Short mmCIF file of C-alpha atoms in Angstrom, two decimals:
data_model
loop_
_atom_site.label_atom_id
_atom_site.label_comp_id
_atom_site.label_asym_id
_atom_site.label_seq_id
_atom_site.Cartn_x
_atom_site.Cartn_y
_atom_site.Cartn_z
CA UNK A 227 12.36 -127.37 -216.31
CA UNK A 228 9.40 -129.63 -215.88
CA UNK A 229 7.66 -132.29 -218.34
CA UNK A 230 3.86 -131.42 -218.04
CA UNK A 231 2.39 -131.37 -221.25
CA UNK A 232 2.15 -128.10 -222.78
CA UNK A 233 -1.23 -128.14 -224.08
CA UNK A 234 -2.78 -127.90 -220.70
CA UNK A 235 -0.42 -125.13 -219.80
CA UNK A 236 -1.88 -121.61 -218.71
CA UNK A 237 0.09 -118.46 -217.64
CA UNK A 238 -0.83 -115.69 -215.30
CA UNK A 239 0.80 -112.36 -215.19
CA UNK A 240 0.37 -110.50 -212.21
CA UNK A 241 2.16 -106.68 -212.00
CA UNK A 242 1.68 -102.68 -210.65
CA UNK A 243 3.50 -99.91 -210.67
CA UNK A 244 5.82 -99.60 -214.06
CA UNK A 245 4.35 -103.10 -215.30
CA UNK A 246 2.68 -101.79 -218.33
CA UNK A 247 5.86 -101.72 -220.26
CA UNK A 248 6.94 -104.59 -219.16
CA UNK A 249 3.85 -107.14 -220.05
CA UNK A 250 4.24 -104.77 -223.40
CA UNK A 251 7.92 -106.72 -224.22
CA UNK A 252 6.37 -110.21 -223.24
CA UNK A 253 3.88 -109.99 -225.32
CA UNK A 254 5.47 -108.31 -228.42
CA UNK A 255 8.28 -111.27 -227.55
CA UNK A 256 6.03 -114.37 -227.57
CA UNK A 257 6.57 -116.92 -230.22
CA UNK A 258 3.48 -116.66 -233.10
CA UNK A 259 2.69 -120.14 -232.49
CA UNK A 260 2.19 -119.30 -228.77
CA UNK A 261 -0.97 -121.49 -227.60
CA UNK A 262 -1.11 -120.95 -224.19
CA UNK A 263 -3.52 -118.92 -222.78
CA UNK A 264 -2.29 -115.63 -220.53
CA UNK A 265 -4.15 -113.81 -217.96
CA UNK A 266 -2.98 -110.65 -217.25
CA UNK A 267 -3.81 -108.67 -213.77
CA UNK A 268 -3.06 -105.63 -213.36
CA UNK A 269 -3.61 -102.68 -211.43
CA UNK A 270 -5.13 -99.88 -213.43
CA UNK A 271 -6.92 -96.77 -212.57
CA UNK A 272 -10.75 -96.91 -211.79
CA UNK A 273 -12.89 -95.38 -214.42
CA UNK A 274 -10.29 -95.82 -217.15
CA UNK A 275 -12.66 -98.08 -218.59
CA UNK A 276 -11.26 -98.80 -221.62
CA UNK A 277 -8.36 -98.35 -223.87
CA UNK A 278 -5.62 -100.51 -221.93
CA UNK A 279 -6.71 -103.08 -224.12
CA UNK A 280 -5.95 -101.48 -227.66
CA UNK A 281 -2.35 -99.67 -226.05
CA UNK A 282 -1.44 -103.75 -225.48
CA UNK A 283 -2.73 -104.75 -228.99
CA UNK A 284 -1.21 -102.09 -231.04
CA UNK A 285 2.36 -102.87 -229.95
CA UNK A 286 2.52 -106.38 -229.65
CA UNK A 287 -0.24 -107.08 -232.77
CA UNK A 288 -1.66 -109.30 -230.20
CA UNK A 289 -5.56 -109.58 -229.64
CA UNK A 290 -5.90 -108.56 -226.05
CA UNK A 291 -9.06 -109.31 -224.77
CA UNK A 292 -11.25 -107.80 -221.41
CA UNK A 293 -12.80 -110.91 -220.70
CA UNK A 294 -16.90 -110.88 -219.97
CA UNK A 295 -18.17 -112.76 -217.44
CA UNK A 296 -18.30 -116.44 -218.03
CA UNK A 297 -16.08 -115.79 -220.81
CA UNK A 298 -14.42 -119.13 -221.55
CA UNK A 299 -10.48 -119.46 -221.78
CA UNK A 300 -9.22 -120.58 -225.12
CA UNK A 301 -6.18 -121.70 -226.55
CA UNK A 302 -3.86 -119.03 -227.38
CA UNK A 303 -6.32 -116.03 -225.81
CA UNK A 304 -4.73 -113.02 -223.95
CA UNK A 305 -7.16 -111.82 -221.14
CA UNK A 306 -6.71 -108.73 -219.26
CA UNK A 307 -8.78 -107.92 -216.05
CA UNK A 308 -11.02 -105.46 -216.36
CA UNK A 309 -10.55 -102.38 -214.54
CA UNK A 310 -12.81 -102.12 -211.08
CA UNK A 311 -13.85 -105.79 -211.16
CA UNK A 312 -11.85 -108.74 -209.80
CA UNK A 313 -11.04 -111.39 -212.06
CA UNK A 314 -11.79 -114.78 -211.34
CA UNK A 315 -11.18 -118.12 -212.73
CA UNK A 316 -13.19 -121.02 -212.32
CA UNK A 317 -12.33 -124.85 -212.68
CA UNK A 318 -14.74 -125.08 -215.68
CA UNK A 319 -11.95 -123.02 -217.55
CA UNK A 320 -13.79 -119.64 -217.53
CA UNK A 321 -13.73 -116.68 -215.81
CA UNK A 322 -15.96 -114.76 -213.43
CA UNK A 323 -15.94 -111.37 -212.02
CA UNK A 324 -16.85 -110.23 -208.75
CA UNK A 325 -17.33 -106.27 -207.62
CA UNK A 326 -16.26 -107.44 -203.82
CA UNK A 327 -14.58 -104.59 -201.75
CA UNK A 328 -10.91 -103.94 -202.55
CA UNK A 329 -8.31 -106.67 -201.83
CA UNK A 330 -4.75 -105.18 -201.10
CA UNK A 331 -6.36 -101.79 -201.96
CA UNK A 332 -6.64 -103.14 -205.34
CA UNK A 333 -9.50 -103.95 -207.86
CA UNK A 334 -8.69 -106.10 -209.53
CA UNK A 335 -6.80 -107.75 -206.55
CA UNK A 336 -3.64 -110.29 -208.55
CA UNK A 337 -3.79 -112.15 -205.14
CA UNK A 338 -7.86 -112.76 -206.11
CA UNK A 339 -6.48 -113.73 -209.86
CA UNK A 340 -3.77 -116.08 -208.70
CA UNK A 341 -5.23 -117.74 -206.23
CA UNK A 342 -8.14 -118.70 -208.43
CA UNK A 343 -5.50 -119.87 -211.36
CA UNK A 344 -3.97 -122.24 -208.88
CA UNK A 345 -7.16 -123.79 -207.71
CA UNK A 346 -8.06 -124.02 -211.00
CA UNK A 347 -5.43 -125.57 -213.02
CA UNK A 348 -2.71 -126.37 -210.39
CA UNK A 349 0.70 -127.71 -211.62
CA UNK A 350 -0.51 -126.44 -214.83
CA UNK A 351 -0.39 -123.20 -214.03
CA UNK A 352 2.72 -120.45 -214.40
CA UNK A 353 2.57 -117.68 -212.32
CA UNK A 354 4.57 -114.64 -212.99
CA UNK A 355 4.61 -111.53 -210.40
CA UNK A 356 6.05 -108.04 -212.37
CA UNK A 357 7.61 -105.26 -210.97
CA UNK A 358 5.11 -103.39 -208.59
CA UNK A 359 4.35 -100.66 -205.17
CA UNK A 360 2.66 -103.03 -202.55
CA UNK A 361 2.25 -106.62 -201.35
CA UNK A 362 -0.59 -107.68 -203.77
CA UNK A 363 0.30 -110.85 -205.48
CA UNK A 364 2.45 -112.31 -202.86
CA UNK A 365 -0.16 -114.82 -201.12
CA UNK A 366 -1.24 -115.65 -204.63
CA UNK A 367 2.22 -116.72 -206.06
CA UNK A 368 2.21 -118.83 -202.80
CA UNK A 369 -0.51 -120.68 -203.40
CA UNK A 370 0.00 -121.56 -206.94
CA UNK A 371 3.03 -122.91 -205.54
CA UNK A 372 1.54 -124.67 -203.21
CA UNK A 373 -1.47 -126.51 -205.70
CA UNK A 374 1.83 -127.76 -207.84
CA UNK A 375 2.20 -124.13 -210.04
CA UNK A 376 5.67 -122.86 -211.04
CA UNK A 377 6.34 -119.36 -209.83
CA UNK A 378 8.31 -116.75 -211.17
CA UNK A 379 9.38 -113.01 -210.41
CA UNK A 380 10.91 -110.32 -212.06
CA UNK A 381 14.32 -110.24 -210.93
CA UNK A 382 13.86 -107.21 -208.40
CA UNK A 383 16.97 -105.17 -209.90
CA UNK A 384 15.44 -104.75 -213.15
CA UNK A 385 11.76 -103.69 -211.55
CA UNK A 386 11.08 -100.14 -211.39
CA UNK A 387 9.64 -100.40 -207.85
CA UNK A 388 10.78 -104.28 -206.61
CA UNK A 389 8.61 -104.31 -203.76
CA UNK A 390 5.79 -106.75 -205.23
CA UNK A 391 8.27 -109.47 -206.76
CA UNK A 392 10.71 -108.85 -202.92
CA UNK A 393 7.03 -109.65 -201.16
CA UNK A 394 6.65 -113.00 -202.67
CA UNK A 395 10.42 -113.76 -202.46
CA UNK A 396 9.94 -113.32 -198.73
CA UNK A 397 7.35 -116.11 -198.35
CA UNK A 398 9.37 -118.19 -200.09
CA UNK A 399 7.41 -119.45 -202.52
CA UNK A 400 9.36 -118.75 -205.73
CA UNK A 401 10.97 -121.05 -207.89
CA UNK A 402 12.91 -118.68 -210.61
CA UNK A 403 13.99 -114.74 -210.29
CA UNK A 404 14.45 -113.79 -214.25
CA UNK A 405 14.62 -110.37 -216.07
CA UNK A 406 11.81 -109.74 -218.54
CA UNK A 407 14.16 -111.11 -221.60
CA UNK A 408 14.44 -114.52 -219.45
CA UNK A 409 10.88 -114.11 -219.35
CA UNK A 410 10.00 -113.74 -222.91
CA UNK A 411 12.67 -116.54 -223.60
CA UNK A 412 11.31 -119.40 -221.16
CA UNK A 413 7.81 -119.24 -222.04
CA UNK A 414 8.66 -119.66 -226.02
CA UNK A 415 10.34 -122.66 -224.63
CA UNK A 416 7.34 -123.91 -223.35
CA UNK B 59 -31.76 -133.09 -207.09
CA UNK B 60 -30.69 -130.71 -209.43
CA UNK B 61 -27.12 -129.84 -208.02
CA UNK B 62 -26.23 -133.34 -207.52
CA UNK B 63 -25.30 -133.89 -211.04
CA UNK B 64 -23.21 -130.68 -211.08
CA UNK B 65 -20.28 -132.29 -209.04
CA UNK B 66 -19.49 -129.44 -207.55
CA UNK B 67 -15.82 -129.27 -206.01
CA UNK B 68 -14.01 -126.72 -203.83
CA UNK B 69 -10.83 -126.97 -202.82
CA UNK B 70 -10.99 -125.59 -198.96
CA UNK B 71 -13.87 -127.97 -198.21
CA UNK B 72 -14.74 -132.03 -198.45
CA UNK B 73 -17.09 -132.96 -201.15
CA UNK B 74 -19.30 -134.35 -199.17
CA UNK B 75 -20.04 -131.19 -196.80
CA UNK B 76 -20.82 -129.16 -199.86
CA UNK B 77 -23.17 -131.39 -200.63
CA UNK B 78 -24.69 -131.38 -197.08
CA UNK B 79 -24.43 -127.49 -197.41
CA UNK B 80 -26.24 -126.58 -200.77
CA UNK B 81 -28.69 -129.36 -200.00
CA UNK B 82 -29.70 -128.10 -196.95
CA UNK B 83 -29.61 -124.09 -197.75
CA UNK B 84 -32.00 -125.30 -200.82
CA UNK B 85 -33.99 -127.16 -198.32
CA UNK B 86 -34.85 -125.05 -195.17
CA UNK B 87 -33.89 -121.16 -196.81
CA UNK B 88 -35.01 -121.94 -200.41
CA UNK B 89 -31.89 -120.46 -201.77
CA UNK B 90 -29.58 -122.07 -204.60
CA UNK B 91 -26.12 -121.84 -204.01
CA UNK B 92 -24.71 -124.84 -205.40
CA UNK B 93 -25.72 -122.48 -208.62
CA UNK B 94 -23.70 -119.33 -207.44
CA UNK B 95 -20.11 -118.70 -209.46
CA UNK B 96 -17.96 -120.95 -207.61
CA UNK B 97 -14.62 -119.30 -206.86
CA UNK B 98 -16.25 -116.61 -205.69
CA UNK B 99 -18.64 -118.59 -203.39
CA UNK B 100 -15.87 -120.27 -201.78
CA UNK B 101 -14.10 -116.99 -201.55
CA UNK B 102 -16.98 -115.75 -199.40
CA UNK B 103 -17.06 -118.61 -197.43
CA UNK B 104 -13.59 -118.46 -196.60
CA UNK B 105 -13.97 -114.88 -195.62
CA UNK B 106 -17.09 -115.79 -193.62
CA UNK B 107 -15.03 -118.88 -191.74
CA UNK B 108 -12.39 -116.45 -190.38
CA UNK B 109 -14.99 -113.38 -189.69
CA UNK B 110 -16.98 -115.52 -187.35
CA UNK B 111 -14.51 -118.34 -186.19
CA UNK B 112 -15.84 -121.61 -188.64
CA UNK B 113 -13.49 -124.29 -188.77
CA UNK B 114 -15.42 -126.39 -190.54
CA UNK B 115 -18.45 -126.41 -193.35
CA UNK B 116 -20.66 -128.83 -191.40
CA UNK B 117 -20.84 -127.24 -188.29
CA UNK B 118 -21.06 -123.81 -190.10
CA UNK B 119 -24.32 -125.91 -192.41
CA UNK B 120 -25.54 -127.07 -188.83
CA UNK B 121 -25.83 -123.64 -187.36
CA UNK B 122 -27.54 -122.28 -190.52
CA UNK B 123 -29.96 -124.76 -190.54
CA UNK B 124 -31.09 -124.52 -187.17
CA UNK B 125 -30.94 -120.24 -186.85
CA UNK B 126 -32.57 -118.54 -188.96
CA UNK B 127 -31.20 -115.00 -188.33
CA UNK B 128 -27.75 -116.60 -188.55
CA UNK B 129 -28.60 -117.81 -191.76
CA UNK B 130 -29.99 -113.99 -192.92
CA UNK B 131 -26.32 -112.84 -191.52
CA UNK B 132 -24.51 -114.96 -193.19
CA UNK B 133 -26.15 -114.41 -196.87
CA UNK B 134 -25.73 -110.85 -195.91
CA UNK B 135 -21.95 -111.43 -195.32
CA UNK B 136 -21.39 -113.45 -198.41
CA UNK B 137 -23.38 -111.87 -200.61
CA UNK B 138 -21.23 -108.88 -202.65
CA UNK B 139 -22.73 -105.26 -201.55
CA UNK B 140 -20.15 -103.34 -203.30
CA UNK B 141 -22.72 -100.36 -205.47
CA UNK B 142 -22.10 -96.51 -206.24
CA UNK B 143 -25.00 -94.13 -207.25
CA UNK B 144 -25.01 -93.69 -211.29
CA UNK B 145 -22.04 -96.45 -211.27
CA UNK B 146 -20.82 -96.65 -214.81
CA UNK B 147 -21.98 -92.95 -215.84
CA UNK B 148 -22.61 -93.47 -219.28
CA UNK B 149 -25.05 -96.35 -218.22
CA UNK B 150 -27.05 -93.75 -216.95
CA UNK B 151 -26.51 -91.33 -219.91
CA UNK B 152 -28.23 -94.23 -221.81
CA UNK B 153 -31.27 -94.87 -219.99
CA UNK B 154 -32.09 -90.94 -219.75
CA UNK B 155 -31.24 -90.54 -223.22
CA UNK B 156 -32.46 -93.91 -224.93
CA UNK B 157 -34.45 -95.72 -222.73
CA UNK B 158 -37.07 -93.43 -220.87
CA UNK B 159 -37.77 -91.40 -224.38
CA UNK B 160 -39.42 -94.38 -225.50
CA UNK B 161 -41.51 -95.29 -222.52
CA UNK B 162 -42.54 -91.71 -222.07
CA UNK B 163 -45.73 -91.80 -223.10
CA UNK B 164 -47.08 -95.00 -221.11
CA UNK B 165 -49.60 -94.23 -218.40
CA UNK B 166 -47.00 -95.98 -216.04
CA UNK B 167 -43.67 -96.93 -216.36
CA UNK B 168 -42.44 -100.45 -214.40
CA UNK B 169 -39.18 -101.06 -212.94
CA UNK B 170 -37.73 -103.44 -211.20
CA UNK B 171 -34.59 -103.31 -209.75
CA UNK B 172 -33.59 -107.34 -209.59
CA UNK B 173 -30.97 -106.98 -206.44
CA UNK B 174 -31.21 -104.08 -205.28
CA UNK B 175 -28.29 -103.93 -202.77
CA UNK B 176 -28.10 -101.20 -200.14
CA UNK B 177 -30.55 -98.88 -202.43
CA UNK B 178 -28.19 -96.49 -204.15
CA UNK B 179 -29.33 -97.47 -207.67
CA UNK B 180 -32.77 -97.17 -206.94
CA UNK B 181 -32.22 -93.98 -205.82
CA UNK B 182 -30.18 -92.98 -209.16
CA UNK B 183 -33.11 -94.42 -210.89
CA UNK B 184 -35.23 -92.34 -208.99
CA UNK B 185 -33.57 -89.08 -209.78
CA UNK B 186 -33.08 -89.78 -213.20
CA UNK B 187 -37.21 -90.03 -213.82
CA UNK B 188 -37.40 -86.78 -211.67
CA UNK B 189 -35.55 -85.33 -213.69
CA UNK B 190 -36.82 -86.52 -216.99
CA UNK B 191 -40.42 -85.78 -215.22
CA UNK B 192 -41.52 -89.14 -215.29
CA UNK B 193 -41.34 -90.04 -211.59
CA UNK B 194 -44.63 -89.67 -210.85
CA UNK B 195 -45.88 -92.19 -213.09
CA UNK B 196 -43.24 -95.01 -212.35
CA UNK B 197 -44.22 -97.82 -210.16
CA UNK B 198 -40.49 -99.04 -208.77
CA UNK B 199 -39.89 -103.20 -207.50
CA UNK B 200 -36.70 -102.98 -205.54
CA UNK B 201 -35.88 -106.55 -204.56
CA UNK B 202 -33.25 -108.02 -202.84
CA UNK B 203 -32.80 -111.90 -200.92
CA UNK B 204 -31.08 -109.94 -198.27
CA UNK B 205 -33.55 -108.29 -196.29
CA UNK B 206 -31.42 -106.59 -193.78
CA UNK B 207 -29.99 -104.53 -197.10
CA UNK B 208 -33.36 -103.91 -198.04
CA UNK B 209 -33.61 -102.11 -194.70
CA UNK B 210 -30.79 -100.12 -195.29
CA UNK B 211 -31.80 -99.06 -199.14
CA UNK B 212 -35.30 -98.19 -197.45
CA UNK B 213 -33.27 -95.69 -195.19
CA UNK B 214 -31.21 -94.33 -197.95
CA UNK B 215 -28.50 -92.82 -195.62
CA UNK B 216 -24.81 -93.78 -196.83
CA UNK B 217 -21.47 -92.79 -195.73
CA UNK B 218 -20.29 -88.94 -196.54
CA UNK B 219 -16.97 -91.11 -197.61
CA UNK B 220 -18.97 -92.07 -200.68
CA UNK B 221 -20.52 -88.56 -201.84
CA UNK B 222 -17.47 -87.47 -203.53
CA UNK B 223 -17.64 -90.49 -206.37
CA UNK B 224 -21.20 -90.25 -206.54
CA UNK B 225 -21.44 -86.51 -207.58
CA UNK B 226 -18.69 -87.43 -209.88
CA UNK B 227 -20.94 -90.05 -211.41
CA UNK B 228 -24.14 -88.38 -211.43
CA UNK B 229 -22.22 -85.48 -213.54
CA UNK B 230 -21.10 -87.63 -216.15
CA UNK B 231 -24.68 -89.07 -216.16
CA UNK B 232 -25.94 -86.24 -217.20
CA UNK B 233 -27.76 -85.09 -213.93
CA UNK B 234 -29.49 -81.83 -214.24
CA UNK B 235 -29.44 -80.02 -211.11
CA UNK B 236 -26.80 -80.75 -207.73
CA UNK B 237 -27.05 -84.11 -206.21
CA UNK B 238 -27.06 -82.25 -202.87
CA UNK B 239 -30.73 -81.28 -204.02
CA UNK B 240 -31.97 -85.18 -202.87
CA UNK B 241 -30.52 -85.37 -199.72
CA UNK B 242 -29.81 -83.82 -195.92
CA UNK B 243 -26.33 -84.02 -194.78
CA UNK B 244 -26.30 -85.38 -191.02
CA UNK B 245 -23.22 -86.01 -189.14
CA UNK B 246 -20.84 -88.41 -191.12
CA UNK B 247 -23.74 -89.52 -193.33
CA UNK B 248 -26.22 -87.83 -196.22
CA UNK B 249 -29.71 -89.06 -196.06
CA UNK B 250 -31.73 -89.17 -199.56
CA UNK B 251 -34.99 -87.49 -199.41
CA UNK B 252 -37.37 -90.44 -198.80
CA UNK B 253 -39.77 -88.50 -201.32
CA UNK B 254 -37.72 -90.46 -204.15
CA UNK B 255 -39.03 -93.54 -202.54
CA UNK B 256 -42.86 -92.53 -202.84
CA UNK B 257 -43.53 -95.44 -205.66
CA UNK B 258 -41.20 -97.73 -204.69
CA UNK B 259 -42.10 -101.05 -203.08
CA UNK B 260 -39.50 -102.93 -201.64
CA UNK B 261 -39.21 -106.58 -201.53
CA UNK B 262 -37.33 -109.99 -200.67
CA UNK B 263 -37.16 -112.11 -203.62
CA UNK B 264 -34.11 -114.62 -204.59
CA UNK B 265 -33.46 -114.62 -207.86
CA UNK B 266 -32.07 -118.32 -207.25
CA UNK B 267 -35.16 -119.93 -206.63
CA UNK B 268 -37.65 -116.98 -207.03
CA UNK B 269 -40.31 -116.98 -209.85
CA UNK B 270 -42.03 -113.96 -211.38
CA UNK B 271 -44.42 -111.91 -209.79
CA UNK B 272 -45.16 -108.84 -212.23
CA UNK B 273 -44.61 -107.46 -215.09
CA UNK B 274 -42.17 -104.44 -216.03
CA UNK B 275 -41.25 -102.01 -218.91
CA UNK B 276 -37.78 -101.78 -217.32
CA UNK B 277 -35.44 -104.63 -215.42
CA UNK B 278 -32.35 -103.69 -214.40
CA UNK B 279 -29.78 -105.79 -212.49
CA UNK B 280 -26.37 -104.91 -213.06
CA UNK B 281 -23.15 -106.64 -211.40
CA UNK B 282 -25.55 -109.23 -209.71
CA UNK B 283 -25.51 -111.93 -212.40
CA UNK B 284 -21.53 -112.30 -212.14
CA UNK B 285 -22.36 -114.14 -208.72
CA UNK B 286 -24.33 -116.80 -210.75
CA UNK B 287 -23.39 -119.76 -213.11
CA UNK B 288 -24.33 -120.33 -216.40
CA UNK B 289 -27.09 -122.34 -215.62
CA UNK B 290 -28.60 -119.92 -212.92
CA UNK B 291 -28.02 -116.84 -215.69
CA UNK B 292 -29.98 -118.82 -218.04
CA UNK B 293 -32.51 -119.39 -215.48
CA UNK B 294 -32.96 -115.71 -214.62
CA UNK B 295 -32.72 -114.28 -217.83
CA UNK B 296 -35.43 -116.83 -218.60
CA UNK B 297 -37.19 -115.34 -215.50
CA UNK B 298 -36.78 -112.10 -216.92
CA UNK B 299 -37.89 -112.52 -220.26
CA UNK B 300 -41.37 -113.52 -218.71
CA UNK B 301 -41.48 -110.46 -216.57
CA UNK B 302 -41.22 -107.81 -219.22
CA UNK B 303 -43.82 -106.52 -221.24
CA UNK B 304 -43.33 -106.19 -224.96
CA UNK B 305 -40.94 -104.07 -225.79
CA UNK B 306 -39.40 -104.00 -222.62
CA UNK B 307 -35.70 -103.31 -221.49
CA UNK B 308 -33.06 -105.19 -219.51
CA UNK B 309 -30.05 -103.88 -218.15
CA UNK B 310 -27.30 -105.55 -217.10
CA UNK B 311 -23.96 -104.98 -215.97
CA UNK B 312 -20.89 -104.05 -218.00
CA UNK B 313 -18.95 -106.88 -218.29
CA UNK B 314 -21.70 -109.44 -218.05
CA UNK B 315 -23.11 -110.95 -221.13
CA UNK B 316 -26.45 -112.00 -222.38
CA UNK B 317 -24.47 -113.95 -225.50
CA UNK B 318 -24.98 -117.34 -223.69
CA UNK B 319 -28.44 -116.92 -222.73
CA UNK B 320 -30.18 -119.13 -225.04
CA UNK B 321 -33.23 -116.38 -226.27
CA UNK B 322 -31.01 -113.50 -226.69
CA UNK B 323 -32.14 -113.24 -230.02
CA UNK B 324 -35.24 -112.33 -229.06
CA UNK B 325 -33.88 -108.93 -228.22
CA UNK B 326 -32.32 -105.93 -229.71
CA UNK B 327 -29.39 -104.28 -228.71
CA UNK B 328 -30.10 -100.66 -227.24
CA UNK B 329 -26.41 -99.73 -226.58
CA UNK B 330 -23.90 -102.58 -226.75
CA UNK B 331 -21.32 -101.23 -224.34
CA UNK B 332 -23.53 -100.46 -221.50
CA UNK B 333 -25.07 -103.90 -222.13
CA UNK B 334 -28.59 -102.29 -222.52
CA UNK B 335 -31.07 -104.99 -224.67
CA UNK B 336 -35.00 -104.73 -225.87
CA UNK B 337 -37.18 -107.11 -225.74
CA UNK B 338 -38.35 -107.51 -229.85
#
């Protein structure tokens, strides 16, 4: 599917409504040897502080981590953006947060996520946009795939509500529609 | 100068502009941007291009050079103003029940509130030492590099769409009485009772470029940091090392970290997940 060299790789994971189970099965499906780092945006109740974190680790016996600020992004880490901050990533490889008004009704905003990601690491970068309610997510899938990204949806008849992975179709920006075992599958190919 | 060896890239905008644009923001508004988070910098910028019609970075630098009330709208634009009263709740919990015990007894109590935004912390704060019957003695800094949000903290009238989380918050904090005790409802707005206010001296200071100018028993600056790099953190947790007295207490935001400032060790840590540290 593409020759970049894996060790620069980085995923993002973008999803809403009914995506919790979901990111559950990629993660409990990655490959042990699984280097490459994945940021995970979702959108999560405010003031539910805490807690997301461990219902992610328990079931996949992955480390996932809430990411401080200026937290740097290492090999193999699982990040998940903290609930009521937007999640940044900056070209030094780390990550920033930012307490801006909501983007797409949403804080953290995946648009805010992605868009960051691509500017970041560009045609290293894989975004993947879950099953989810609204539009968020969309503008950021386009421009990883403009900066050189590959971009991938859920394939909308598997998603509980399709209307996040149908937004980003409709820009046409979207390289691969895959259900979540393609998912799992692909990046343990990578 | 210092940002010159940074090699500071955005994507929207030429190298070369930048350059033009944190040198001369440094130069003629003393303020350090080229040391702000990045991606959230040119985020703002962005925003600001297509809120007031920029096309491009040089003309935008041009204009802020040359106006400075232009320049004071647009820091006040890109700067993040996003705050709650008694945000994070068990913050709060932790200061009435950890921090102000042990600074009861001072003849004064210092705090200064390092970005102060449109106020509502500072009025949180304000309560909370009301409450704990301290207020009297506390001499309050509330400093911001905006001074247009300094203008609306001194008025301490916010939106009626915001009381409903704010009661919330100041419950789980541990608040006493009603929050409707400390202010007036008028029209679409509630107005804090500017008695809270009584020892608190406002004032515009950048944390950027700003150096210290008292000292304090309490700092607290939370969700402001985020907006800096490394290299500005460092610099203002340097800054406000040498603005606390012995003994004295920072507090910072949730997710923000003192783990890569370079003295952390020289503090304790008062409550690790509301990021509360004293000075040894």
């Amino acid at each position: 599917m593409t020759n970049l060299k894996s060790k620069n790789r980085v995923i993002v994971i973008g999803g809403s409504a009914g995506s919790i189970p979901v990111v559950n099965a990629i993660l409990s499906g990655l490959s042990k040897e699984n280097k490459i780092p994945i940021i995970i945006c979702l959108h999560r109740m405010k003031n539910i502080s805490s807690g997301m974190d461990e219902v992610f680790s328990s079931k996949s016996l992955l480390h996932v981590i809430e990411p401080h600020d200026k937290e740097e992004i290492k090999k193999g880490g699982i990040y998940l953006a903290p609930s009521n901050y937007h999640l940044l990533i900056e070209k030094n490889n780390s990550f920033s947060l930012s307490t801006e008004e909501l983007v797409n009704y949403s804080r953290p905003s995946i648009d805010l996520t992605l868009e960051s990601a691509a500017y970041a690491y560009r045609n290293n970068l894989i975004g993947i946009l879950l099953t989810g309610a609204n539009k968020d997510g969309a503008k950021g899938m386009q421009v990883i795939k403009k900066m050189g990204g590959i971009t991938i949806v859920q394939e909308p008849t598997e998603c509980s509500v399709p209307t996040m992975p149908l937004a980003a179709l409709s820009l046409k920006c979207i390289d691969h529609k895959m259900t979540t075992l393609k998912i799992i599958q692909y990046i343990n190919t990578l | 100068m210092l940002f010159f060896k940074k090699n500071i890239t955005m994507v929207k905008f030429k190298k070369s502009d930048l350059d033009y644009f944190f040198e001369n923001t440094l130069k003629k508004h003393n303020v350090d941007l080229g040391n702000y988070a990045q991606a959230s910098l040119e985020r703002r910028i962005e925003r600001f291009f297509s809120l007031y019609h920029f096309e491009n970075l040089l003309d935008l630098t041009n204009k802020l050079i040359e106006n400075n009330q232009f320049f004071d709208l647009f820091i006040k634009e890109i700067t993040v103003n996003t705050t709650e009263m008694f945000r994070d709740p068990l913050c709060w919990k932790s200061i009435r029940e950890e921090v102000i015990p042990e600074l009861k007894d001072l003849p004064s109590i210092r705090i200064w509130h390092a970005g102060c935004s449109s106020g509502e912390e500072v009025f949180s704060m304000a309560i909370l030492l009301k409450e704990e019957g301290v207020l009297d003695k506390a001499k309050i800094v509330a400093s911001d590099l905006n001074k247009d949000i300094i203008e609306t903290a001194k008025k301490g009238s916010y939106s009626l769409k915001t009381i409903e989380i704010n009661e919330e918050n100041y419950f789980a904090s541990g608040g006493k009485n009603q929050l409707s005790d400390y202010y007036t409802k008028v029209d679409n707005t509630y107005l804090m009772n500017q008695s809270l206010l009584e020892n608190v001296r406002f004032l515009k200071h950048d944390l950027s470029t700003g150096g210290i100018f008292s000292k304090f028993d309490i700092i607290i600056c939370r969700n402001v940091l985020i907006y800096f790099n490394k290299d500005l953190q460092e610099k203002v947790f340097s800054l406000y090392q040498n603005s606390l007295f012995k003994k004295g207490f920072v507090i910072i935001g949730k997710k923000e970290s003192m783990a890569y400032y370079s003295n952390a060790r020289m503090y304790n840590i008062v409550n690790e997940s509301e990021n509360i540290y004293r000075l040894k």
